[in-house]
Short mmCIF file of C-alpha atoms and ligand atoms in Angstrom, two decimals:
data_model
loop_
_atom_site.label_atom_id
_atom_site.label_comp_id
_atom_site.label_asym_id
_atom_site.label_seq_id
_atom_site.Cartn_x
_atom_site.Cartn_y
_atom_site.Cartn_z
CA MET A 24 2.76 0.85 28.36
CA ASN A 25 5.58 -0.87 25.79
CA THR A 26 2.89 -3.20 24.20
CA LEU A 27 0.77 -3.03 20.88
CA LEU A 28 -1.59 -5.45 19.95
CA VAL A 29 -1.98 -5.85 16.26
CA LYS A 30 -5.20 -7.19 14.91
CA TYR A 31 -5.86 -8.21 11.28
CA SER A 32 -8.97 -9.43 9.39
CA GLU A 33 -9.13 -13.19 9.21
CA ILE A 34 -11.97 -13.36 6.78
CA ALA A 35 -11.11 -15.76 4.04
CA LEU A 36 -8.21 -16.76 5.74
CA LYS A 37 -8.19 -20.83 6.16
CA GLY A 38 -5.34 -23.11 6.59
CA ARG A 39 -2.10 -22.62 4.93
CA ASN A 40 -3.04 -19.50 3.40
CA ARG A 41 -3.58 -18.11 7.04
CA ARG A 42 -0.11 -19.26 7.97
CA PHE A 43 1.00 -17.57 4.94
CA PHE A 44 -0.39 -14.35 5.63
CA GLU A 45 0.76 -14.47 9.48
CA ASP A 46 4.34 -15.23 8.67
CA ARG A 47 4.33 -11.60 6.22
CA LEU A 48 2.60 -9.66 8.46
CA VAL A 49 5.04 -10.56 11.04
CA HIS A 50 7.75 -10.25 8.74
CA THR A 51 6.63 -6.78 7.35
CA ILE A 52 5.78 -5.34 10.83
CA GLN A 53 9.39 -6.87 12.32
CA ALA A 54 11.05 -4.79 9.11
CA VAL A 55 9.34 -1.53 9.67
CA VAL A 56 9.27 -1.21 13.83
CA PRO A 57 12.51 -0.17 16.47
CA GLU A 58 15.39 -2.92 15.50
CA ASP A 59 15.14 -3.94 19.09
CA ALA A 60 11.17 -4.80 19.05
CA THR A 61 9.81 -8.28 19.42
CA VAL A 62 6.98 -9.54 17.06
CA LYS A 63 4.87 -12.29 17.96
CA LYS A 64 2.15 -14.21 16.49
CA GLU A 65 -0.55 -14.63 19.24
CA ARG A 66 -3.69 -16.97 17.56
CA GLY A 67 -5.44 -13.91 16.06
CA ARG A 68 -3.12 -10.89 17.01
CA ILE A 69 0.16 -9.90 16.58
CA ARG A 70 2.25 -8.81 19.64
CA VAL A 71 4.78 -5.73 19.64
CA THR A 72 6.97 -5.36 22.57
CA LEU A 73 8.86 -2.10 22.47
CA ALA A 74 12.33 -2.58 24.13
CA ASP A 75 11.66 1.23 24.94
CA ALA A 76 8.36 2.82 25.38
CA GLY A 77 10.08 5.93 23.95
CA ASP A 78 9.63 3.98 20.88
CA MET A 79 5.96 4.37 20.53
CA ARG A 80 5.13 7.17 18.13
CA GLN A 81 7.37 5.48 16.29
CA ALA A 82 6.29 1.64 16.28
CA GLU A 83 2.54 3.21 16.02
CA GLU A 84 3.31 5.21 12.65
CA ALA A 85 5.20 2.49 11.64
CA LEU A 86 1.88 0.13 11.92
CA SER A 87 -0.38 2.42 10.43
CA ARG A 88 1.23 1.51 6.93
CA VAL A 89 1.44 -1.68 6.97
CA PHE A 90 -0.88 -3.79 4.88
CA GLY A 91 -2.86 -6.48 6.36
CA VAL A 92 -3.28 -4.33 9.63
CA HIS A 93 -6.85 -4.11 10.52
CA SER A 94 -6.56 -2.45 13.53
CA PHE A 95 -3.91 -1.84 16.60
CA SER A 96 -3.70 -0.48 20.33
CA LYS A 97 -1.09 0.06 22.82
CA ALA A 98 -2.22 -2.10 25.83
CA VAL A 99 -1.62 -3.41 29.26
CA VAL A 100 -0.61 -6.22 29.31
CA VAL A 101 -1.46 -8.47 33.08
CA GLU A 102 -1.42 -12.12 33.93
CA SER A 103 -4.82 -13.78 33.74
CA SER A 104 -6.41 -13.39 37.03
CA ILE A 105 -9.53 -11.52 37.61
CA GLU A 106 -7.62 -9.47 40.34
CA ALA A 107 -4.77 -8.13 38.14
CA ILE A 108 -7.22 -7.59 35.13
CA THR A 109 -9.53 -5.65 37.66
CA ASP A 110 -6.31 -3.86 39.27
CA ALA A 111 -5.06 -2.80 35.70
CA ALA A 112 -8.52 -1.44 34.48
CA LEU A 113 -8.44 1.04 37.54
CA ASP A 114 -4.73 1.78 37.88
CA LYS A 115 -3.87 1.92 33.95
CA LEU A 116 -6.70 2.67 31.93
CA VAL A 117 -9.28 4.75 33.64
CA GLY A 118 -7.53 7.77 34.50
CA ALA A 119 -8.44 11.39 33.75
CA GLU A 120 -10.29 9.81 30.82
CA LEU A 121 -12.92 8.74 32.97
CA HIS A 122 -13.29 11.83 34.59
CA GLU A 123 -14.74 13.41 31.64
CA ALA A 124 -16.68 10.18 30.39
CA ALA A 125 -19.96 10.38 31.71
CA SER A 126 -20.40 6.68 30.88
CA PHE A 127 -18.32 3.51 29.78
CA ALA A 128 -18.69 0.13 28.36
CA LEU A 129 -17.20 -2.85 28.69
CA GLU A 130 -16.30 -5.44 25.89
CA THR A 131 -14.46 -8.60 26.83
CA ARG A 132 -13.42 -11.44 24.68
CA ARG A 133 -12.32 -14.34 26.19
CA SER A 134 -10.20 -16.79 23.76
CA ASP A 135 -8.27 -18.90 26.76
CA LYS A 136 -11.68 -20.98 27.46
CA GLY A 137 -10.05 -22.05 30.64
CA PHE A 138 -9.98 -19.08 32.38
CA GLU A 139 -12.23 -19.13 35.75
CA TYR A 140 -14.86 -16.15 34.71
CA THR A 141 -17.03 -15.73 31.86
CA SER A 142 -16.82 -12.52 29.56
CA LYS A 143 -20.04 -11.27 31.32
CA GLN A 144 -18.76 -12.23 35.03
CA ILE A 145 -15.29 -10.24 34.20
CA ASN A 146 -17.70 -7.52 32.69
CA GLU A 147 -19.53 -7.20 35.61
CA ILE A 148 -16.70 -7.40 37.97
CA VAL A 149 -14.48 -5.22 36.48
CA GLY A 150 -17.44 -2.92 35.80
CA LYS A 151 -18.44 -2.53 39.32
CA ALA A 152 -14.97 -2.30 40.52
CA ILE A 153 -14.93 0.88 38.44
CA GLN A 154 -17.61 2.08 39.33
CA GLU A 155 -17.22 2.37 43.23
CA ALA A 156 -13.66 4.10 42.72
CA HIS A 157 -15.39 6.56 40.10
CA PRO A 158 -19.18 7.45 41.63
CA GLY A 159 -20.88 9.49 39.11
CA VAL A 160 -19.95 7.62 35.76
CA SER A 161 -22.18 4.85 34.78
CA VAL A 162 -21.72 1.80 32.82
CA ASP A 163 -23.89 1.96 29.35
CA LEU A 164 -23.41 -0.74 26.79
CA ASN A 165 -25.35 0.92 24.03
CA ASP A 166 -23.81 4.54 23.89
CA SER A 167 -20.78 4.93 25.92
CA ASP A 168 -18.39 8.05 25.79
CA PHE A 169 -15.48 5.49 26.59
CA THR A 170 -14.89 1.87 25.98
CA ILE A 171 -12.79 -0.70 27.83
CA PHE A 172 -11.37 -3.55 26.29
CA ILE A 173 -10.52 -6.59 27.53
CA GLU A 174 -8.81 -9.99 25.88
CA VAL A 175 -8.06 -12.32 28.08
CA ARG A 176 -5.63 -15.09 26.28
CA GLU A 177 -3.35 -17.85 26.91
CA LYS A 178 -0.47 -15.91 27.64
CA GLY A 179 -2.20 -12.91 29.22
CA THR A 180 -4.67 -10.70 29.09
CA TYR A 181 -4.75 -7.08 27.08
CA LEU A 182 -6.26 -4.13 28.18
CA TYR A 183 -6.69 -0.98 25.97
CA THR A 184 -9.20 1.45 25.37
CA ASP A 185 -11.60 2.91 22.31
CA LYS A 186 -9.13 5.99 22.77
CA ASP A 187 -5.83 4.16 21.96
CA LEU A 188 -7.42 2.11 18.81
CA GLN A 189 -5.95 3.20 15.44
CA SER A 190 -6.61 1.72 12.06
CA GLY A 191 -4.59 0.35 9.58
CA PRO A 192 -4.66 0.34 6.16
CA GLY A 193 -6.18 -3.45 5.80
CA GLY A 194 -5.57 -5.36 2.53
CA LEU A 195 -3.05 -8.15 2.58
CA PRO A 196 0.70 -7.91 3.66
CA VAL A 197 3.31 -7.04 0.99
CA GLY A 198 4.22 -10.06 -1.06
CA MET A 199 1.70 -12.64 -0.48
CA SER A 200 0.52 -11.93 -3.87
CA GLY A 201 3.45 -12.51 -5.74
CA THR A 202 5.31 -9.22 -7.45
CA GLY A 203 4.23 -6.99 -9.80
CA LEU A 204 5.70 -4.14 -11.82
CA ALA A 205 4.24 -0.82 -11.92
CA LEU A 206 4.13 1.50 -14.84
CA LEU A 207 5.18 4.84 -12.67
CA SER A 208 5.33 7.83 -14.46
CA GLY A 209 5.15 11.36 -12.30
CA GLY A 210 1.69 11.83 -12.66
CA ILE A 211 -0.98 11.39 -9.54
CA ASP A 212 -2.72 8.64 -11.13
CA SER A 213 0.05 6.15 -11.37
CA PRO A 214 1.69 5.85 -7.69
CA VAL A 215 -2.13 5.55 -6.49
CA ALA A 216 -2.40 2.17 -8.70
CA THR A 217 1.07 1.34 -7.55
CA TRP A 218 -0.31 1.60 -3.74
CA LEU A 219 -3.80 -0.29 -4.53
CA ALA A 220 -1.93 -3.06 -6.04
CA MET A 221 0.46 -3.23 -2.89
CA LYS A 222 -2.31 -3.37 -0.96
CA ARG A 223 -3.57 -6.46 -2.45
CA GLY A 224 -0.37 -8.23 -1.36
CA LEU A 225 1.56 -7.64 -4.22
CA SER A 226 4.88 -6.94 -3.70
CA MET A 227 6.00 -3.46 -6.23
CA ASP A 228 8.92 -2.41 -8.23
CA ALA A 229 8.50 -0.21 -10.74
CA VAL A 230 9.27 1.21 -14.19
CA TYR A 231 9.76 4.88 -15.35
CA PHE A 232 10.17 5.95 -18.75
CA HIS A 233 12.30 9.09 -19.08
CA SER A 234 13.03 11.03 -22.30
CA ALA A 235 16.30 12.78 -21.88
CA PRO A 236 17.19 15.33 -23.07
CA TYR A 237 13.39 16.13 -23.80
CA THR A 238 12.71 15.57 -20.02
CA GLY A 239 15.08 16.64 -17.43
CA GLU A 240 16.76 15.02 -14.31
CA LYS A 241 14.09 16.77 -12.01
CA ALA A 242 11.46 14.64 -14.00
CA LYS A 243 13.26 12.26 -13.01
CA GLU A 244 13.64 12.92 -8.95
CA LYS A 245 10.53 13.27 -9.04
CA VAL A 246 9.53 9.86 -10.20
CA LEU A 247 12.18 8.46 -7.68
CA ASP A 248 10.48 10.86 -4.90
CA LEU A 249 7.33 9.04 -5.41
CA ALA A 250 9.05 5.89 -5.29
CA ARG A 251 10.41 6.94 -1.49
CA VAL A 252 7.26 7.24 -0.09
CA LEU A 253 5.73 3.86 -2.09
CA ALA A 254 8.38 2.15 -0.28
CA ARG A 255 7.74 3.10 3.06
CA TRP A 256 4.35 1.72 2.56
CA LYS A 257 6.13 -1.39 0.82
CA GLY A 258 8.13 -1.82 3.72
CA GLU A 259 11.15 -2.44 1.97
CA ALA A 260 13.12 -1.19 -0.95
CA MET A 261 11.69 -0.62 -4.00
CA ARG A 262 13.40 -1.18 -7.22
CA VAL A 263 12.79 1.49 -10.14
CA TYR A 264 14.05 0.46 -13.79
CA VAL A 265 14.78 3.65 -15.87
CA PRO A 266 15.06 2.97 -19.84
CA SER A 267 14.87 5.86 -22.31
CA LEU A 268 12.40 6.19 -24.17
CA ALA A 269 13.74 8.97 -26.48
CA LEU A 270 14.73 7.23 -29.56
CA VAL A 271 11.35 5.13 -29.81
CA GLN A 272 9.66 8.65 -29.73
CA LYS A 273 11.88 10.23 -32.41
CA GLU A 274 11.29 7.00 -34.49
CA ILE A 275 7.75 7.11 -34.00
CA SER A 276 7.34 10.96 -34.27
CA GLU A 277 9.54 11.03 -37.11
CA ASN A 278 7.62 7.88 -39.13
CA ALA A 279 4.10 7.71 -37.75
CA PRO A 280 0.67 9.84 -38.39
CA GLU A 281 0.37 12.56 -35.63
CA GLY A 282 -2.74 11.24 -34.31
CA TYR A 283 -1.44 7.85 -33.13
CA TRP A 284 1.83 9.03 -31.81
CA THR A 285 0.06 8.53 -27.84
CA ILE A 286 -0.96 4.76 -28.37
CA LEU A 287 2.63 3.96 -30.20
CA PHE A 288 4.48 5.69 -27.01
CA ARG A 289 2.01 3.64 -24.68
CA ARG A 290 2.11 0.30 -26.82
CA SER A 291 6.24 0.42 -26.62
CA MET A 292 6.08 1.15 -22.75
CA GLN A 293 3.85 -1.83 -22.76
CA ARG A 294 6.19 -4.26 -24.48
CA ILE A 295 9.38 -2.70 -22.95
CA ALA A 296 7.80 -3.16 -19.10
CA GLU A 297 6.53 -6.72 -20.40
CA ARG A 298 9.88 -7.33 -21.15
CA ILE A 299 11.41 -6.24 -18.44
CA ALA A 300 8.59 -8.16 -16.62
CA ARG A 301 9.45 -11.81 -17.97
CA GLN A 302 13.28 -11.12 -17.58
CA LYS A 303 12.82 -10.21 -13.42
CA LYS A 304 10.08 -12.73 -13.15
CA TYR A 305 7.12 -9.99 -12.07
CA GLY A 306 3.83 -11.54 -11.97
CA LEU A 307 1.81 -8.99 -13.41
CA LEU A 308 2.22 -5.14 -14.83
CA VAL A 309 -0.08 -2.28 -12.89
CA THR A 310 -0.83 0.82 -14.79
CA GLY A 311 -2.72 4.16 -13.47
CA ASP A 312 -5.01 4.20 -16.48
CA SER A 313 -9.12 5.22 -15.26
CA LEU A 314 -11.52 5.15 -17.77
CA ALA A 315 -11.55 8.75 -19.78
CA GLN A 316 -11.99 10.46 -22.73
CA VAL A 317 -7.97 11.03 -22.90
CA ALA A 318 -6.26 9.84 -25.71
CA SER A 319 -4.85 6.64 -23.71
CA GLN A 320 -7.50 5.86 -21.80
CA THR A 321 -10.58 4.82 -23.93
CA PRO A 322 -11.69 1.42 -24.01
CA GLU A 323 -10.80 1.15 -28.29
CA ASN A 324 -7.12 2.69 -27.14
CA LEU A 325 -6.86 0.74 -24.05
CA THR A 326 -7.42 -2.43 -26.33
CA ALA A 327 -4.99 -1.00 -28.78
CA VAL A 328 -2.41 -0.67 -26.03
CA ASN A 329 -2.61 -3.96 -24.72
CA ALA A 330 -2.93 -6.00 -28.28
CA GLY A 331 -0.34 -8.22 -28.43
CA SER A 332 0.94 -8.29 -24.90
CA THR A 333 0.25 -11.29 -22.64
CA ILE A 334 1.24 -10.19 -19.59
CA LEU A 335 -1.73 -9.80 -16.98
CA THR A 336 -2.06 -6.09 -17.21
CA ILE A 337 -4.16 -4.85 -14.25
CA ARG A 338 -5.67 -1.31 -13.63
CA PRO A 339 -6.55 -0.82 -10.16
CA LEU A 340 -8.01 2.86 -11.06
CA ILE A 341 -10.14 2.01 -13.90
CA GLY A 342 -13.52 3.09 -12.00
CA TYR A 343 -11.82 5.94 -9.81
CA ASP A 344 -12.85 9.52 -10.64
CA LYS A 345 -9.88 12.05 -10.28
CA VAL A 346 -11.61 13.39 -7.04
CA GLU A 347 -11.16 10.07 -5.55
CA THR A 348 -8.13 9.35 -6.77
CA VAL A 349 -6.36 12.83 -5.26
CA ALA A 350 -8.32 12.06 -1.79
CA ARG A 351 -6.17 9.13 -2.09
CA SER A 352 -3.16 10.46 -3.28
CA GLN A 353 -3.49 12.72 -0.27
CA HIS A 354 -3.68 10.16 2.08
CA ILE A 355 -0.73 8.07 0.94
CA GLY A 356 1.92 11.27 0.69
CA THR A 357 2.45 11.08 -3.17
CA TYR A 358 0.09 14.38 -3.87
CA ALA A 359 2.47 17.16 -3.28
CA ILE A 360 5.40 15.16 -5.71
CA SER A 361 2.91 14.65 -8.46
CA THR A 362 1.95 17.55 -8.72
CA ARG A 363 5.56 19.13 -8.81
CA PRO A 364 5.62 21.17 -12.49
CA PHE A 365 7.73 18.68 -14.74
CA GLU A 366 6.99 17.42 -17.74
CA ASP A 367 6.72 13.78 -18.19
CA CYS A 368 7.84 11.80 -21.36
CA CYS A 369 4.91 12.25 -23.33
CA SER A 370 3.80 15.45 -23.00
CA VAL A 371 6.92 16.73 -24.72
CA PHE A 372 5.53 14.68 -28.06
CA THR A 373 1.84 15.86 -27.49
CA PRO A 374 0.05 15.75 -30.50
CA SER A 375 -2.48 18.18 -30.72
CA ASN A 376 -5.16 15.91 -32.03
CA PRO A 377 -4.96 12.49 -31.03
CA LYS A 378 -7.27 9.92 -31.96
CA THR A 379 -9.58 8.32 -28.84
CA LYS A 380 -10.87 5.84 -30.76
CA ALA A 381 -8.19 4.43 -32.56
CA ARG A 382 -8.54 1.11 -34.66
CA LEU A 383 -6.40 -1.63 -33.87
CA VAL A 384 -5.54 -2.22 -37.83
CA ASP A 385 -4.71 1.60 -38.17
CA VAL A 386 -2.69 1.53 -35.19
CA GLU A 387 -0.81 -1.70 -36.70
CA LYS A 388 -0.06 0.18 -39.51
CA ALA A 389 1.00 3.22 -38.13
CA GLU A 390 3.52 0.97 -36.35
CA SER A 391 4.54 -1.06 -38.91
CA ARG A 392 6.24 2.36 -40.75
CA CYS A 393 8.44 2.32 -37.93
CA ARG A 394 10.72 0.09 -38.58
CA SER A 395 14.02 0.48 -36.05
CA LEU A 396 11.22 0.31 -33.27
CA GLU A 397 12.48 -3.53 -32.10
CA LYS A 398 15.80 -2.44 -31.94
CA LEU A 399 15.35 0.81 -30.40
CA GLU A 400 13.09 -1.08 -27.69
CA ASN A 401 15.67 -3.62 -26.58
CA GLN A 402 18.12 -0.88 -26.76
CA ALA A 403 16.46 1.02 -24.36
CA ILE A 404 16.33 -2.00 -22.11
CA GLU A 405 19.86 -2.62 -22.50
CA GLU A 406 20.84 1.13 -21.51
CA MET A 407 18.32 1.89 -18.89
CA GLN A 408 19.45 3.10 -15.20
CA VAL A 409 18.41 0.71 -12.35
CA PHE A 410 17.85 2.21 -9.00
CA GLU A 411 17.08 0.85 -5.69
CA VAL A 412 14.99 2.95 -3.24
CA THR A 413 14.19 2.99 0.22
CA PRO A 414 12.34 6.52 2.07
CA GLY A 415 16.08 7.90 3.17
CA LYS A 416 18.08 6.74 0.17
CA ILE A 417 18.45 6.09 -3.36
CA GLN A 418 21.33 3.90 -4.98
CA THR A 419 22.19 2.99 -8.43
CA VAL A 420 22.04 -0.54 -8.62
P1 ATP B 24 -0.31 9.13 -14.16
O1 ATP B 24 -1.36 10.48 -13.48
O2 ATP B 24 -0.11 7.88 -13.81
O3 ATP B 24 0.61 9.74 -15.71
P2 ATP B 24 -2.39 9.87 -16.80
O4 ATP B 24 -3.69 9.91 -16.14
O5 ATP B 24 -1.54 11.25 -16.81
O6 ATP B 24 -1.96 9.24 -15.34
P3 ATP B 24 -1.58 8.87 -18.98
O7 ATP B 24 -0.27 9.89 -18.82
O8 ATP B 24 -2.11 8.41 -19.98
O9 ATP B 24 -2.43 9.02 -17.79
O10 ATP B 24 -0.85 7.43 -18.85
C1 ATP B 24 -1.64 6.31 -18.49
C2 ATP B 24 -0.59 5.25 -17.40
O11 ATP B 24 0.64 5.01 -18.76
C3 ATP B 24 -0.03 5.84 -16.50
O12 ATP B 24 -0.84 5.68 -15.36
C4 ATP B 24 1.45 5.05 -16.16
O13 ATP B 24 0.98 4.14 -15.41
C5 ATP B 24 1.38 5.12 -17.34
N1 ATP B 24 2.71 5.67 -18.01
C6 ATP B 24 2.55 6.88 -19.08
N2 ATP B 24 3.59 7.62 -18.92
C7 ATP B 24 4.54 6.75 -18.25
C8 ATP B 24 6.25 6.92 -18.00
N3 ATP B 24 6.68 7.95 -18.25
N4 ATP B 24 6.53 6.14 -17.18
C9 ATP B 24 6.05 4.77 -17.01
N5 ATP B 24 4.80 4.85 -17.17
C10 ATP B 24 3.70 6.04 -17.92
MG1 MG B 25 0.36 11.09 -17.10
#
């Protein structure tokens, strides 16, 4: 068996949109499966044929991370004749598994309406042949231990079982919704937010604010390692922009009242990220904020952080609680990295008593005392490092 049949969710996909979706999906799948595999669209399905059946596991691994994939299954492909279908069901599908199963079901779909038997007739013919070959097992359509799926399509018939069916992550193929820039810290939340944005079809890159000499190389490595994991889901390299916030933080901490530091840092980050996004043509920003009573995440403070910024900023985690976010980060593969103990840039300058309900006028007043802020923000962009990150490699650009 060297074929994988990929299903995607067709809901809400019409006309041009659908073609765009399929083409993006084929493109992403092609990029992540072994190089010599062929990837073809087939009316509502994508068929992946491996040159080497030994690559099956690797291809399945890759597909389980492709956004837009609803499910996939290794499948037997035969010509569309009732004899070939029956033989394939008997020889290739129902082996040892059926002996253990007390009952089985058949589900046939016939998208080739020219085929001489109806779905119901195919079920009956194949079902009977299986029962004759395996007396003792019964057909039970409602509560079976084993289901055989048969899809009669124009270019051949696919057979697979529910045991081979695996879930994909769903969502939309990366790139279908354009591009976004995530504010990626070393924490648990922002990698999950980035992943959720990718799931909705955004091709994501990231900006990480480091704060050397207050934060070390290890903190930066941590974020680049998070980007490696996210790049695997993205299916292509992820760019990580790394400006230093150190001088901005120094300016703020020397001039503004301590209670406002956190909000002012976040406002600078927002402005710098917006400027990078405009320059590099990203469509929106993504942050890992949720609603919480910590200093940057009350409605008042989120308002103050965003005031003055016009780029769309989405916060996919806004209604998540921590337990959900942690579970998701474990599934994504970022949790173990996020929980490595290194300081992020804001914990160095954490005020003892941060404002949680800052009024915008007061925030602006505090900020106006930091006269070099704009210059320092521009300098941070001019001097930033840029990395190109793939699962296997981190390169400076
Ligand atoms: P996270 O787990 O993502 O760090 P958090 O719950 O710790 O989130 P905050 O530290 O208040 O929340 O930060 C809120 C959001 O601001 C982060 O999710 C991230 O998007 C952005 N952010 C914070 N610090 C940085 C940083 N050093 N570089 C880039 N983005 C940052
Ligand atoms: Mg954080």
